[in-house]
Coordinates of C-alpha atoms and ligand atoms in Angstrom, one line a residue:
Chain V
M1344 CA -36.5 -2.2 -37.6
Q1345 CA -38.6 -2.6 -34.2
S1346 CA -39.6 -6.1 -35.4
T1347 CA -35.9 -7.1 -35.2
M1348 CA -36.0 -5.7 -31.7
Q1349 CA -38.5 -7.9 -31.2
K1350 CA -37.2 -11.2 -32.2
L1351 CA -33.5 -10.3 -30.9
R1352 CA -35.5 -10.1 -27.5
Q1353 CA -37.7 -13.6 -28.5
L1354 CA -34.9 -15.3 -29.1
N1355 CA -34.5 -17.6 -26.0
L1356 CA -31.0 -17.7 -24.8
S1357 CA -31.1 -20.8 -22.8
Q1358 CA -31.6 -22.6 -26.0
Y1359 CA -28.0 -21.6 -26.9
V1360 CA -26.2 -21.7 -23.4
V1361 CA -25.4 -25.6 -24.1
Y1362 CA -23.7 -24.7 -27.0
I1363 CA -21.9 -22.0 -26.0
G1364 CA -20.7 -23.6 -22.5
F1365 CA -19.6 -26.7 -24.5
L1366 CA -17.4 -24.8 -26.9
L1367 CA -15.6 -22.6 -24.2
I1368 CA -15.1 -25.5 -21.4
F1369 CA -13.5 -27.1 -25.0
L1370 CA -10.9 -24.0 -25.8
F1371 CA -10.1 -24.0 -22.2
F1372 CA -9.1 -27.5 -21.6
A1373 CA -7.6 -28.0 -25.3
V1374 CA -5.1 -24.7 -24.6
T1375 CA -4.6 -25.7 -20.7
L1376 CA -4.1 -29.7 -21.3
G1377 CA -3.2 -29.4 -24.9
N1378 CA -0.1 -31.0 -23.8
D1379 CA -1.5 -33.4 -21.8
G1380 CA -3.4 -35.5 -24.0
F1381 CA -6.8 -33.9 -23.9
L1382 CA -6.9 -33.7 -27.8
T1383 CA -5.8 -36.7 -28.8
Q1384 CA -8.1 -38.7 -30.8
R1385 CA -8.3 -41.3 -27.8
N1386 CA -9.0 -38.9 -25.2
L1387 CA -11.5 -37.5 -27.3
T1388 CA -13.3 -41.0 -28.2
N1389 CA -13.0 -42.0 -24.6
I1390 CA -14.6 -39.1 -23.8
I1391 CA -18.0 -39.7 -25.8
L1392 CA -17.5 -43.7 -24.9
Q1393 CA -17.8 -42.7 -21.4
T1394 CA -20.8 -40.5 -21.8
A1395 CA -23.0 -43.0 -23.9
P1396 CA -25.1 -44.0 -20.6
I1397 CA -25.6 -40.4 -19.6
T1398 CA -26.7 -39.7 -23.0
I1399 CA -29.0 -42.2 -22.5
M1400 CA -30.5 -41.7 -19.3
A1401 CA -30.4 -37.7 -20.1
I1402 CA -33.3 -38.5 -23.4
G1403 CA -35.8 -40.4 -20.8
L1404 CA -35.4 -37.8 -18.5
V1405 CA -36.2 -34.9 -21.5
F1406 CA -39.3 -36.9 -22.0
V1407 CA -40.0 -37.0 -18.7
L1408 CA -39.5 -33.2 -17.6
A1409 CA -41.3 -32.3 -20.9
A1410 CA -44.0 -34.3 -19.6
G1411 CA -43.9 -31.6 -15.9
E1412 CA -42.7 -34.8 -14.0
I1413 CA -39.6 -35.6 -12.5
D1414 CA -37.7 -39.1 -12.1
L1415 CA -35.0 -39.5 -9.7
S1416 CA -35.0 -43.2 -10.0
F1417 CA -32.9 -43.7 -12.6
G1418 CA -29.6 -44.2 -10.9
S1419 CA -31.0 -47.2 -8.5
I1420 CA -32.8 -48.6 -12.0
V1421 CA -29.5 -48.6 -13.5
A1422 CA -27.7 -50.6 -11.1
V1423 CA -31.1 -52.6 -10.3
A1424 CA -30.9 -53.7 -14.4
A1425 CA -27.5 -54.3 -15.1
L1426 CA -27.5 -56.9 -12.0
S1427 CA -30.6 -58.6 -13.2
S1428 CA -28.6 -59.2 -16.9
A1429 CA -25.4 -59.4 -15.6
V1430 CA -27.2 -62.7 -13.2
V1431 CA -28.8 -63.7 -15.6
L1432 CA -26.2 -63.7 -18.5
G1433 CA -24.4 -66.6 -16.1
E1434 CA -27.0 -68.9 -17.0
Y1435 CA -29.0 -67.9 -20.5
P1436 CA -28.3 -67.2 -23.8
L1437 CA -27.7 -63.2 -25.0
F1438 CA -31.6 -62.0 -25.6
V1439 CA -32.5 -63.3 -22.5
G1440 CA -29.6 -61.3 -20.8
V1441 CA -31.2 -58.1 -22.5
L1442 CA -34.8 -59.2 -21.8
A1443 CA -33.9 -59.1 -18.4
G1444 CA -32.6 -55.7 -18.3
L1445 CA -34.5 -53.8 -20.5
G1446 CA -37.4 -55.4 -18.8
V1447 CA -36.7 -54.4 -15.3
G1448 CA -36.1 -51.0 -16.7
L1449 CA -39.1 -50.9 -18.2
A1450 CA -41.1 -52.4 -15.1
I1451 CA -39.4 -49.8 -12.6
G1452 CA -40.7 -47.2 -14.5
F1453 CA -44.2 -48.4 -15.5
F1454 CA -44.5 -49.2 -11.6
N1455 CA -43.5 -45.0 -11.0
G1456 CA -46.1 -44.6 -13.9
I1457 CA -48.7 -46.1 -12.5
L1458 CA -48.3 -44.4 -9.2
V1459 CA -48.1 -40.9 -10.4
A1460 CA -50.9 -41.2 -12.8
Y1461 CA -53.4 -42.7 -11.0
L1462 CA -53.0 -42.2 -7.7
R1463 CA -52.0 -38.6 -8.5
L1464 CA -49.0 -38.8 -6.0
P1465 CA -45.7 -36.1 -6.8
S1466 CA -43.6 -37.8 -9.1
F1467 CA -41.3 -36.1 -7.0
L1468 CA -41.9 -38.5 -4.0
V1469 CA -42.1 -41.5 -5.6
T1470 CA -39.2 -41.8 -7.9
L1471 CA -37.5 -40.5 -4.5
A1472 CA -39.1 -43.7 -2.7
T1473 CA -38.5 -45.7 -5.2
M1474 CA -34.8 -44.6 -5.8
G1475 CA -34.2 -45.4 -2.4
L1476 CA -36.0 -48.6 -2.3
F1477 CA -34.5 -49.9 -5.6
A1478 CA -31.0 -49.1 -4.1
G1479 CA -31.7 -51.2 -1.6
V1480 CA -32.6 -54.2 -3.7
A1481 CA -29.7 -53.7 -6.2
R1482 CA -27.8 -53.9 -2.6
S1483 CA -29.5 -57.2 -1.4
M1484 CA -29.6 -58.6 -5.0
T1485 CA -26.2 -59.9 -5.0
N1486 CA -25.1 -59.1 -1.2
L1487 CA -23.1 -56.1 -2.5
R1488 CA -20.8 -58.1 -4.3
S1489 CA -20.3 -57.6 -8.2
V1490 CA -21.5 -59.6 -11.0
P1491 CA -18.9 -60.3 -13.8
V1492 CA -20.2 -60.6 -17.5
L1493 CA -18.6 -63.0 -19.4
N1494 CA -20.8 -63.7 -22.4
E1495 CA -18.4 -62.1 -25.1
S1496 CA -21.5 -61.3 -27.8
F1497 CA -22.8 -58.8 -24.7
V1498 CA -20.0 -57.4 -24.1
N1499 CA -19.7 -57.1 -28.0
M1500 CA -22.8 -55.4 -28.5
F1501 CA -22.9 -53.1 -25.6
G1502 CA -19.4 -52.2 -24.4
S1503 CA -16.0 -52.8 -26.4
G1504 CA -17.2 -54.2 -29.5
A1505 CA -17.5 -51.8 -32.8
L1506 CA -19.6 -52.6 -36.5
F1507 CA -17.6 -50.9 -39.5
G1508 CA -15.3 -49.5 -37.5
V1509 CA -17.4 -47.5 -35.4
P1510 CA -17.7 -48.5 -31.5
S1511 CA -20.5 -49.7 -30.0
L1512 CA -21.5 -47.3 -27.8
V1513 CA -21.4 -44.6 -30.2
L1514 CA -24.0 -46.7 -32.3
W1515 CA -25.9 -46.9 -29.7
T1516 CA -25.7 -43.1 -28.6
I1517 CA -26.7 -42.0 -32.4
G1518 CA -29.4 -44.3 -32.4
A1519 CA -30.9 -43.4 -29.1
V1520 CA -30.9 -39.5 -29.8
A1521 CA -31.6 -39.9 -33.0
L1522 CA -35.0 -42.3 -32.7
G1523 CA -35.6 -39.8 -29.1
H1524 CA -35.1 -36.4 -31.5
F1525 CA -37.9 -38.3 -33.7
V1526 CA -40.7 -39.4 -31.4
F1527 CA -40.4 -35.9 -28.9
R1528 CA -39.9 -33.8 -32.2
E1529 CA -41.7 -35.4 -34.7
T1530 CA -44.6 -37.0 -33.8
K1531 CA -48.2 -37.1 -31.8
F1532 CA -46.6 -38.5 -29.0
G1533 CA -44.1 -35.9 -28.3
A1534 CA -46.1 -33.2 -29.0
H1535 CA -48.6 -34.6 -26.3
V1536 CA -46.0 -35.0 -23.9
L1537 CA -45.5 -30.9 -24.5
A1538 CA -49.0 -30.2 -24.2
T1539 CA -49.2 -32.4 -20.9
G1540 CA -45.9 -30.5 -19.0
D1541 CA -47.4 -27.3 -20.3
N1542 CA -50.9 -27.0 -19.2
A1543 CA -52.4 -30.8 -18.3
R1544 CA -55.9 -29.3 -18.2
A1545 CA -55.9 -27.6 -21.3
A1546 CA -54.4 -31.0 -22.9
Q1547 CA -57.3 -32.9 -21.3
V1548 CA -59.5 -31.0 -22.3
T1549 CA -58.7 -31.2 -26.0
G1550 CA -58.4 -34.9 -25.8
I1551 CA -55.0 -35.8 -25.2
K1552 CA -55.1 -38.5 -22.1
V1553 CA -53.2 -37.2 -19.8
P1554 CA -52.6 -40.2 -17.3
H1555 CA -51.5 -42.3 -20.2
I1556 CA -48.9 -39.5 -21.0
R1557 CA -47.5 -39.8 -17.4
V1558 CA -47.0 -43.7 -17.7
W1559 CA -45.5 -43.7 -21.1
V1560 CA -42.8 -40.9 -20.0
L1561 CA -42.2 -42.2 -16.9
T1562 CA -41.8 -45.8 -18.7
I1563 CA -39.5 -44.5 -21.4
C1564 CA -37.1 -43.2 -18.6
G1565 CA -37.1 -46.6 -16.8
G1566 CA -36.3 -48.4 -20.3
L1567 CA -33.5 -46.2 -21.0
A1568 CA -31.9 -46.8 -18.1
G1569 CA -31.9 -50.0 -18.5
L1570 CA -30.1 -49.4 -21.6
A1571 CA -27.9 -47.5 -20.0
G1572 CA -27.4 -50.6 -16.9
L1573 CA -26.7 -52.8 -20.0
L1574 CA -24.2 -50.2 -21.1
Y1575 CA -22.0 -49.7 -18.0
A1576 CA -22.2 -53.8 -17.5
G1577 CA -21.1 -54.4 -21.1
R1578 CA -18.3 -51.5 -21.0
L1579 CA -16.9 -52.6 -17.1
Q1580 CA -17.8 -56.6 -17.9
A1581 CA -19.2 -56.4 -14.8
A1582 CA -21.9 -55.4 -12.9
R1583 CA -22.0 -53.9 -9.6
Y1584 CA -24.5 -51.8 -7.0
T1585 CA -22.7 -48.9 -7.4
L1586 CA -23.8 -48.4 -11.1
G1587 CA -25.5 -44.9 -11.9
E1588 CA -25.1 -44.3 -8.1
S1589 CA -24.2 -40.8 -8.6
D1590 CA -25.2 -40.3 -12.1
L1591 CA -28.4 -38.5 -11.0
M1592 CA -26.6 -34.8 -10.8
T1593 CA -24.7 -35.3 -13.8
V1594 CA -27.8 -36.3 -15.6
I1595 CA -30.2 -33.4 -14.5
A1596 CA -27.5 -30.6 -14.9
A1597 CA -27.0 -31.9 -18.3
V1598 CA -30.3 -32.3 -19.3
I1599 CA -31.1 -28.4 -18.1
I1600 CA -28.2 -26.9 -19.1
G1601 CA -29.3 -28.4 -22.9
G1602 CA -32.3 -26.1 -22.5
T1603 CA -35.2 -28.4 -20.8
A1604 CA -37.6 -26.7 -18.6
L1605 CA -37.8 -28.2 -15.1
K1606 CA -41.3 -27.3 -14.8
G1607 CA -42.7 -29.0 -18.1
G1608 CA -43.6 -27.9 -21.7
K1609 CA -40.3 -27.4 -23.1
G1610 CA -37.3 -29.7 -23.8
T1611 CA -34.4 -30.8 -26.9
I1612 CA -33.5 -34.0 -26.8
I1613 CA -30.1 -32.7 -29.2
G1614 CA -29.1 -30.0 -25.9
A1615 CA -29.2 -33.0 -23.9
L1616 CA -26.9 -34.8 -25.9
V1617 CA -24.7 -32.1 -26.2
G1618 CA -25.2 -31.2 -22.0
S1619 CA -24.2 -34.6 -21.8
L1620 CA -21.0 -34.3 -23.7
M1621 CA -20.2 -31.1 -21.8
M1622 CA -20.3 -32.8 -18.7
G1623 CA -18.5 -36.1 -19.7
M1624 CA -15.7 -33.6 -21.0
L1625 CA -15.4 -31.7 -17.4
N1626 CA -15.5 -35.0 -15.7
N1627 CA -12.2 -35.8 -18.5
G1628 CA -10.6 -32.8 -18.1
L1629 CA -10.6 -32.5 -14.7
I1630 CA -9.4 -35.4 -14.1
L1631 CA -6.4 -34.5 -16.2
M1632 CA -5.8 -31.7 -14.6
G1633 CA -4.7 -33.9 -11.8
L1634 CA -7.4 -32.6 -9.2
S1635 CA -8.2 -34.5 -6.2
V1636 CA -11.7 -36.3 -6.4
S1637 CA -13.1 -33.9 -3.7
D1638 CA -11.7 -31.0 -5.6
Q1639 CA -13.2 -32.4 -8.7
M1640 CA -16.9 -32.7 -7.2
I1641 CA -16.4 -28.9 -6.0
V1642 CA -14.9 -27.3 -9.1
R1643 CA -18.1 -29.5 -11.4
G1644 CA -20.9 -28.4 -8.4
V1645 CA -19.7 -24.7 -9.1
I1646 CA -19.7 -25.1 -13.0
I1647 CA -23.2 -26.6 -12.7
L1648 CA -24.6 -23.9 -10.7
I1649 CA -23.3 -21.0 -13.2
A1650 CA -24.6 -22.8 -16.2
V1651 CA -28.0 -23.5 -14.9
A1652 CA -28.2 -20.4 -13.1
I1653 CA -27.9 -19.0 -17.0
S1654 CA -30.2 -21.4 -18.5
L1655 CA -33.1 -20.2 -15.6
R1656 CA -32.4 -16.9 -16.4
D1657 CA -35.0 -16.2 -19.2
V1658 CA -37.4 -18.1 -17.7
N1659 CA -37.6 -15.8 -14.9
N1660 CA -37.8 -12.5 -16.6
Chain N
M46 CA -98.1 -27.0 -36.5
D47 CA -95.4 -29.3 -37.4
L48 CA -93.6 -29.3 -34.4
S49 CA -91.3 -32.2 -34.7
N50 CA -89.8 -30.9 -37.6
N51 CA -89.7 -27.4 -36.1
Q52 CA -87.7 -29.4 -33.0
A53 CA -85.6 -31.4 -35.8
A54 CA -83.8 -28.1 -37.1
D55 CA -82.4 -27.3 -33.5
V56 CA -79.4 -28.0 -32.6
L57 CA -79.1 -28.5 -29.0
Q58 CA -82.1 -29.4 -26.9
L59 CA -81.7 -29.1 -23.1
K60 CA -84.9 -30.6 -21.1
N61 CA -85.6 -30.5 -17.4
I62 CA -81.9 -30.2 -16.9
H63 CA -81.1 -31.2 -12.7
K64 CA -77.9 -31.1 -11.3
A65 CA -76.7 -31.3 -7.5
F66 CA -73.1 -31.8 -6.2
G67 CA -73.5 -33.8 -2.7
G68 CA -76.0 -31.7 -1.4
V69 CA -75.3 -28.6 -3.2
V70 CA -78.2 -27.7 -6.0
A71 CA -76.3 -25.9 -8.8
I72 CA -78.7 -26.0 -11.5
E73 CA -82.7 -26.9 -10.3
D74 CA -85.0 -27.6 -13.4
F75 CA -83.2 -25.6 -17.0
S76 CA -84.9 -26.5 -20.3
L77 CA -83.4 -24.5 -23.3
N78 CA -83.5 -25.1 -26.9
L79 CA -80.8 -23.3 -29.2
K80 CA -81.0 -23.0 -33.0
A81 CA -78.2 -23.3 -35.8
G82 CA -77.1 -19.6 -36.8
E83 CA -78.6 -18.1 -33.0
I84 CA -76.7 -16.6 -30.1
V85 CA -78.1 -17.0 -27.0
A86 CA -76.8 -15.0 -23.8
L87 CA -76.6 -16.9 -20.2
V88 CA -77.1 -14.4 -17.5
G89 CA -77.3 -14.4 -13.6
D90 CA -75.1 -13.3 -10.7
N91 CA -72.0 -15.4 -9.4
G92 CA -72.5 -19.3 -8.4
A93 CA -75.7 -18.9 -10.2
G94 CA -75.5 -22.1 -12.2
K95 CA -73.9 -20.4 -15.8
S96 CA -70.8 -22.4 -15.8
T97 CA -72.1 -25.8 -14.5
L98 CA -74.4 -25.6 -17.3
I99 CA -72.0 -25.4 -20.0
K100 CA -70.0 -27.8 -18.3
I101 CA -72.8 -30.0 -18.5
V102 CA -73.4 -29.6 -22.4
S103 CA -69.4 -30.1 -23.0
G104 CA -69.1 -33.4 -21.4
V105 CA -67.8 -32.4 -18.1
H106 CA -70.3 -33.0 -15.8
A107 CA -73.3 -35.5 -16.5
P108 CA -76.5 -34.0 -15.3
T109 CA -78.0 -35.3 -12.5
S110 CA -81.2 -35.8 -14.3
G111 CA -82.8 -34.3 -17.4
T112 CA -81.8 -35.0 -21.2
I113 CA -80.0 -33.3 -24.0
A114 CA -80.3 -33.9 -27.3
I115 CA -77.9 -32.5 -30.3
D116 CA -79.9 -32.1 -33.5
G117 CA -82.8 -34.4 -32.1
Q118 CA -80.8 -37.2 -30.9
Q119 CA -80.7 -38.1 -27.1
T120 CA -77.1 -38.3 -26.0
S121 CA -75.5 -38.5 -23.1
F122 CA -71.7 -37.8 -23.2
K123 CA -69.0 -39.7 -21.5
D124 CA -66.1 -36.9 -21.8
A125 CA -65.2 -33.9 -22.8
T126 CA -63.8 -35.6 -26.1
E127 CA -67.0 -37.1 -27.0
A128 CA -69.0 -33.8 -26.5
R129 CA -66.3 -32.4 -29.3
A130 CA -66.7 -35.6 -31.7
S131 CA -69.9 -34.0 -31.5
G132 CA -69.0 -30.9 -33.1
I133 CA -69.3 -28.9 -29.3
E134 CA -66.5 -26.9 -28.8
V135 CA -66.1 -24.6 -26.0
V136 CA -63.8 -21.4 -25.2
Y137 CA -62.9 -21.7 -21.1
Q138 CA -63.1 -18.4 -18.9
D139 CA -59.6 -19.5 -17.8
L140 CA -57.9 -20.1 -21.2
A141 CA -57.4 -23.8 -22.2
L142 CA -54.3 -22.9 -24.0
A143 CA -50.6 -24.6 -23.6
D144 CA -48.9 -21.5 -23.0
E145 CA -44.9 -22.5 -24.1
Q146 CA -46.1 -24.0 -28.0
A147 CA -47.0 -22.2 -30.8
V148 CA -50.1 -20.9 -32.1
Y149 CA -50.5 -23.6 -34.3
M150 CA -49.7 -26.6 -32.2
N151 CA -52.7 -24.9 -29.7
M152 CA -55.0 -24.7 -32.8
F153 CA -54.6 -28.3 -33.3
L154 CA -54.0 -29.6 -30.0
G155 CA -55.2 -32.7 -29.3
R156 CA -56.0 -33.2 -33.1
E157 CA -52.3 -32.8 -34.9
K158 CA -52.3 -33.2 -38.7
T159 CA -49.9 -35.9 -39.6
K160 CA -48.2 -37.1 -42.7
G161 CA -45.8 -40.3 -44.0
P162 CA -45.7 -43.7 -43.1
F163 CA -44.2 -42.7 -39.5
G164 CA -46.9 -40.4 -38.6
Q165 CA -44.8 -37.1 -38.4
L166 CA -46.3 -34.1 -37.3
D167 CA -47.6 -32.2 -40.7
R168 CA -46.3 -28.3 -39.4
K169 CA -46.0 -26.9 -42.4
G170 CA -50.3 -28.0 -43.0
M171 CA -51.1 -27.0 -39.7
V172 CA -49.3 -23.4 -39.8
Q173 CA -51.3 -22.8 -43.2
E174 CA -54.2 -23.6 -41.8
T175 CA -53.8 -21.8 -39.3
E176 CA -52.4 -18.6 -41.0
Q177 CA -55.3 -18.5 -43.4
L178 CA -58.1 -19.2 -40.2
V179 CA -56.4 -16.1 -38.3
K180 CA -56.7 -14.0 -41.5
E181 CA -60.6 -15.0 -41.9
L182 CA -61.6 -14.5 -38.4
D183 CA -59.1 -11.1 -38.4
V184 CA -57.3 -12.6 -35.4
R185 CA -53.9 -10.1 -35.6
I186 CA -51.2 -12.2 -34.0
P187 CA -47.4 -11.6 -35.8
S188 CA -47.6 -15.5 -37.6
A189 CA -48.4 -18.8 -36.7
K190 CA -45.2 -19.8 -35.2
T191 CA -45.4 -17.3 -32.2
T192 CA -45.4 -19.4 -28.8
I193 CA -48.7 -18.2 -27.1
R194 CA -46.7 -16.6 -24.0
N195 CA -45.4 -14.0 -26.0
L196 CA -49.4 -13.0 -27.4
S197 CA -51.8 -10.2 -25.1
G198 CA -54.8 -11.5 -23.5
G199 CA -56.8 -10.4 -26.3
Q200 CA -54.7 -12.4 -28.5
R201 CA -55.1 -15.3 -26.3
Q202 CA -58.7 -15.2 -26.8
G203 CA -59.1 -14.8 -30.2
V204 CA -56.6 -17.6 -30.1
A205 CA -59.3 -19.3 -28.5
I206 CA -62.0 -18.9 -30.5
A207 CA -60.3 -19.5 -33.6
R208 CA -59.8 -22.8 -32.5
A209 CA -63.6 -23.4 -31.4
T210 CA -64.6 -21.9 -34.6
H211 CA -62.2 -24.3 -36.9
W212 CA -63.6 -27.3 -34.6
A213 CA -66.9 -27.0 -33.9
T214 CA -69.6 -27.8 -36.5
K215 CA -72.6 -27.5 -34.5
L216 CA -72.2 -25.5 -30.9
V217 CA -69.8 -23.1 -29.5
L218 CA -70.3 -22.4 -26.0
L219 CA -68.1 -19.7 -24.6
D220 CA -67.7 -19.0 -20.8
E221 CA -66.9 -15.3 -20.1
P222 CA -64.5 -14.6 -22.9
T223 CA -64.4 -11.4 -22.3
A224 CA -63.6 -10.8 -18.7
A225 CA -59.9 -10.2 -18.6
L226 CA -59.6 -7.6 -21.6
G227 CA -60.0 -4.1 -22.3
V228 CA -62.1 -2.3 -24.2
A229 CA -60.8 -2.8 -28.2
E230 CA -59.7 -6.0 -27.4
T231 CA -63.2 -7.0 -26.3
A232 CA -64.4 -5.3 -29.1
K233 CA -62.3 -7.6 -31.2
V234 CA -63.4 -10.8 -29.8
E235 CA -67.3 -9.6 -29.6
E236 CA -66.7 -9.7 -33.6
N237 CA -65.3 -13.2 -33.4
V238 CA -68.3 -14.4 -31.6
A239 CA -70.5 -12.9 -34.2
A240 CA -68.4 -14.4 -37.1
L241 CA -69.2 -17.6 -35.7
K242 CA -73.4 -17.0 -36.1
E243 CA -72.0 -16.0 -39.9
R244 CA -70.9 -19.5 -40.1
N245 CA -74.2 -20.7 -38.9
L246 CA -73.2 -22.0 -35.5
A247 CA -75.3 -22.0 -32.3
V248 CA -73.9 -20.2 -29.9
L249 CA -74.0 -20.2 -26.1
I250 CA -72.2 -17.1 -24.4
I251 CA -71.7 -16.7 -20.8
S252 CA -71.6 -13.0 -19.6
H253 CA -71.5 -10.3 -17.2
S254 CA -71.4 -7.3 -19.1
L255 CA -75.3 -6.3 -20.0
D256 CA -74.1 -4.2 -22.9
Q257 CA -72.3 -7.0 -24.6
V258 CA -75.3 -9.4 -24.2
F259 CA -77.0 -6.8 -26.0
R260 CA -75.1 -6.1 -28.5
L261 CA -74.3 -9.7 -29.9
S262 CA -77.7 -12.1 -28.6
D263 CA -80.9 -13.2 -29.9
R264 CA -82.2 -14.0 -26.7
I265 CA -81.2 -14.2 -23.0
C266 CA -81.6 -16.6 -20.9
V267 CA -81.4 -15.5 -17.2
L268 CA -80.3 -17.5 -14.1
R269 CA -80.6 -17.5 -10.6
R270 CA -79.4 -20.1 -7.9
G271 CA -79.9 -22.3 -9.9
Q272 CA -83.1 -22.0 -11.2
Q273 CA -84.8 -20.9 -14.3
I274 CA -86.2 -17.4 -14.4
G275 CA -86.9 -16.4 -17.8
V276 CA -85.6 -16.4 -21.3
R277 CA -86.1 -13.2 -23.7
E278 CA -86.0 -11.9 -27.1
T279 CA -83.4 -9.6 -26.9
A280 CA -84.8 -7.3 -29.2
K281 CA -88.1 -7.2 -26.9
T282 CA -86.8 -6.5 -24.0
D283 CA -84.4 -4.1 -22.0
K284 CA -81.6 -3.8 -19.6
N285 CA -84.0 -3.1 -16.6
E286 CA -86.1 -6.1 -17.2
I287 CA -83.4 -8.4 -17.3
V288 CA -81.5 -6.9 -14.3
S289 CA -84.5 -7.5 -12.1
M290 CA -85.0 -11.1 -13.3
I291 CA -81.3 -11.4 -12.6
T292 CA -81.8 -9.6 -9.3
G293 CA -85.2 -10.9 -8.3
V294 CA -86.2 -7.7 -6.9
Ligands
ATP1161 N1 -67.1 -29.3 -8.8 C1 -68.6 -28.9 -8.3 N2 -68.3 -29.2 -6.9 C2 -69.1 -28.8 -5.8 N3 -70.3 -28.0 -6.2 C3 -70.0 -26.9 -7.5 C4 -69.0 -27.4 -8.3 N4 -68.8 -26.4 -9.7 C5 -69.6 -25.8 -8.9 N5 -70.4 -26.0 -7.9 C6 -71.4 -24.9 -7.1 O1 -72.5 -24.7 -8.0 C7 -72.8 -23.4 -8.1 C8 -72.8 -22.8 -9.3 O2 -71.7 -22.4 -9.6 P1 -70.9 -21.9 -11.2 O3 -69.5 -22.1 -11.3 O4 -72.3 -23.1 -12.2 O5 -71.5 -20.4 -11.0 P2 -71.6 -19.4 -12.2 O6 -73.0 -18.8 -12.5 O7 -70.5 -20.1 -13.4 O8 -70.5 -18.1 -11.5 P3 -69.6 -17.0 -11.8 O9 -70.3 -16.1 -12.2 O10 -69.0 -16.6 -10.2 O11 -68.9 -18.1 -12.9 C9 -72.1 -22.3 -7.1 O12 -72.7 -22.6 -5.8 C10 -70.6 -23.7 -7.3 O13 -70.1 -23.6 -5.7
MG1162 MG1 -68.9 -19.4 -14.0

């Protein structure tokens, strides 16, 4: 009897907030927007497709937050990576363009990581600075012009294509979530990321190379932001400096609501996936409800605030 | 009088250890030998240099001069990882545990067991070994899967000592392991320390409680402001002598 009580108390509510929230929002839109096309297969698929880049970025952010750091620069990386890829694809074959986008993402993430791990600058300040820096780079790269992506195989692979009837964006999402979950949950590296974010000194004295972990998580986050950039460029068949610009809040909210701790030591990739889908569904539903853009922003902000408050509630207790 | 043979039996030999931080001399000239299965207590007032000495032995600090030998082999550890690889484990004053992780993950922190072609964590194996170890040492925790955050101070220190017990092959260093604990919890931790001796490990323990020192140790080594005042066999000294050595009056 007492042990049941104890178990109940130890049961961490924040882990389930995202699933309950997801269901509630889904039911709400299903009832109120059932006749406005919310429940059509086409609309539901659309939500998943639009959420793909968010999910990919969220996976990277789980690694960073779990390690006790933060990345604010991934939105800017998305734009720089997408533009790099689009520009290179204008003259070179597919794989060079892909490498350009991913390489730029990895390189910027690595740069963040070196500054954080070896100069011991706070990641909040480092990535705040690189966020601004690379937003500027993205603007000046093409003088604010958008660059069309005409390479068909690229568009198939990262945008409108499909394999065995499954849209490529869904495949990227599944692949990244599966790999991310495996690395995070099942490998030594994942355990060391959590230990570093939980108690860096304890991790250090047990022989974990804490600086390496910090470089790795920020590099992973940069690389995944690069991939998100490719997915945007593929779906829109163009790259533009505005890509990823407004994703910062959405991704952070998705990850926190998903059950990852802002202070490190705790994280879940599956939670981040459901959190991302929840944010995508919210966007979609609010548009279908006919809210103006400014009203959408307000409602979304309020809902994020409530969800984050519930998620963080038992951390404070 | 086979001196060389006698020395070979010593797990740890510290000779003329000197340590200065910039202009501050933390350890003057320290020499001590420890045998397997022996508990030596290190006592002295605040700032005497006790923690510094343990950090030198565990590879956190390098001595300014002097030598360290393990099993008669002179060594100089580059970092704590190297010391650990030589079978030296430390239980820190402020616990080096990751609060949000489970007991078994802390037990294997940095040395996780893996299996399979992709190096997956062997959680089952780690849980089993942890459960066996905490049972052997009688560390009373709900389960190996409990999160550290949900344990009491004594249970946490029990886990930290169990970890040291599991990994140490030669020497365990403890820096005030019961400083934050109540009476019953302290007794439990003392049992765990005594169990280290039964496993034939050498133990160097820092404590401010003379009662504890007299309960546990074979010898007592006194430091005062970085100076080694002397080493006494516990059975052949008393509290008055140790107190006067500590305070210098
Ligand atoms: N990293 C360091 N840099 C500079 N001085 C240090 C450093 N570590 C310790 N000291 C100094 O060395 C001296 C010995 O400190 P130490 O921590 O070893 O004392 P202690 O005997 O463990 O004391 P306590 O009982 O309070 O834990 C002190 O004067 C301290 O200020
Ligand atoms: Mg001390």
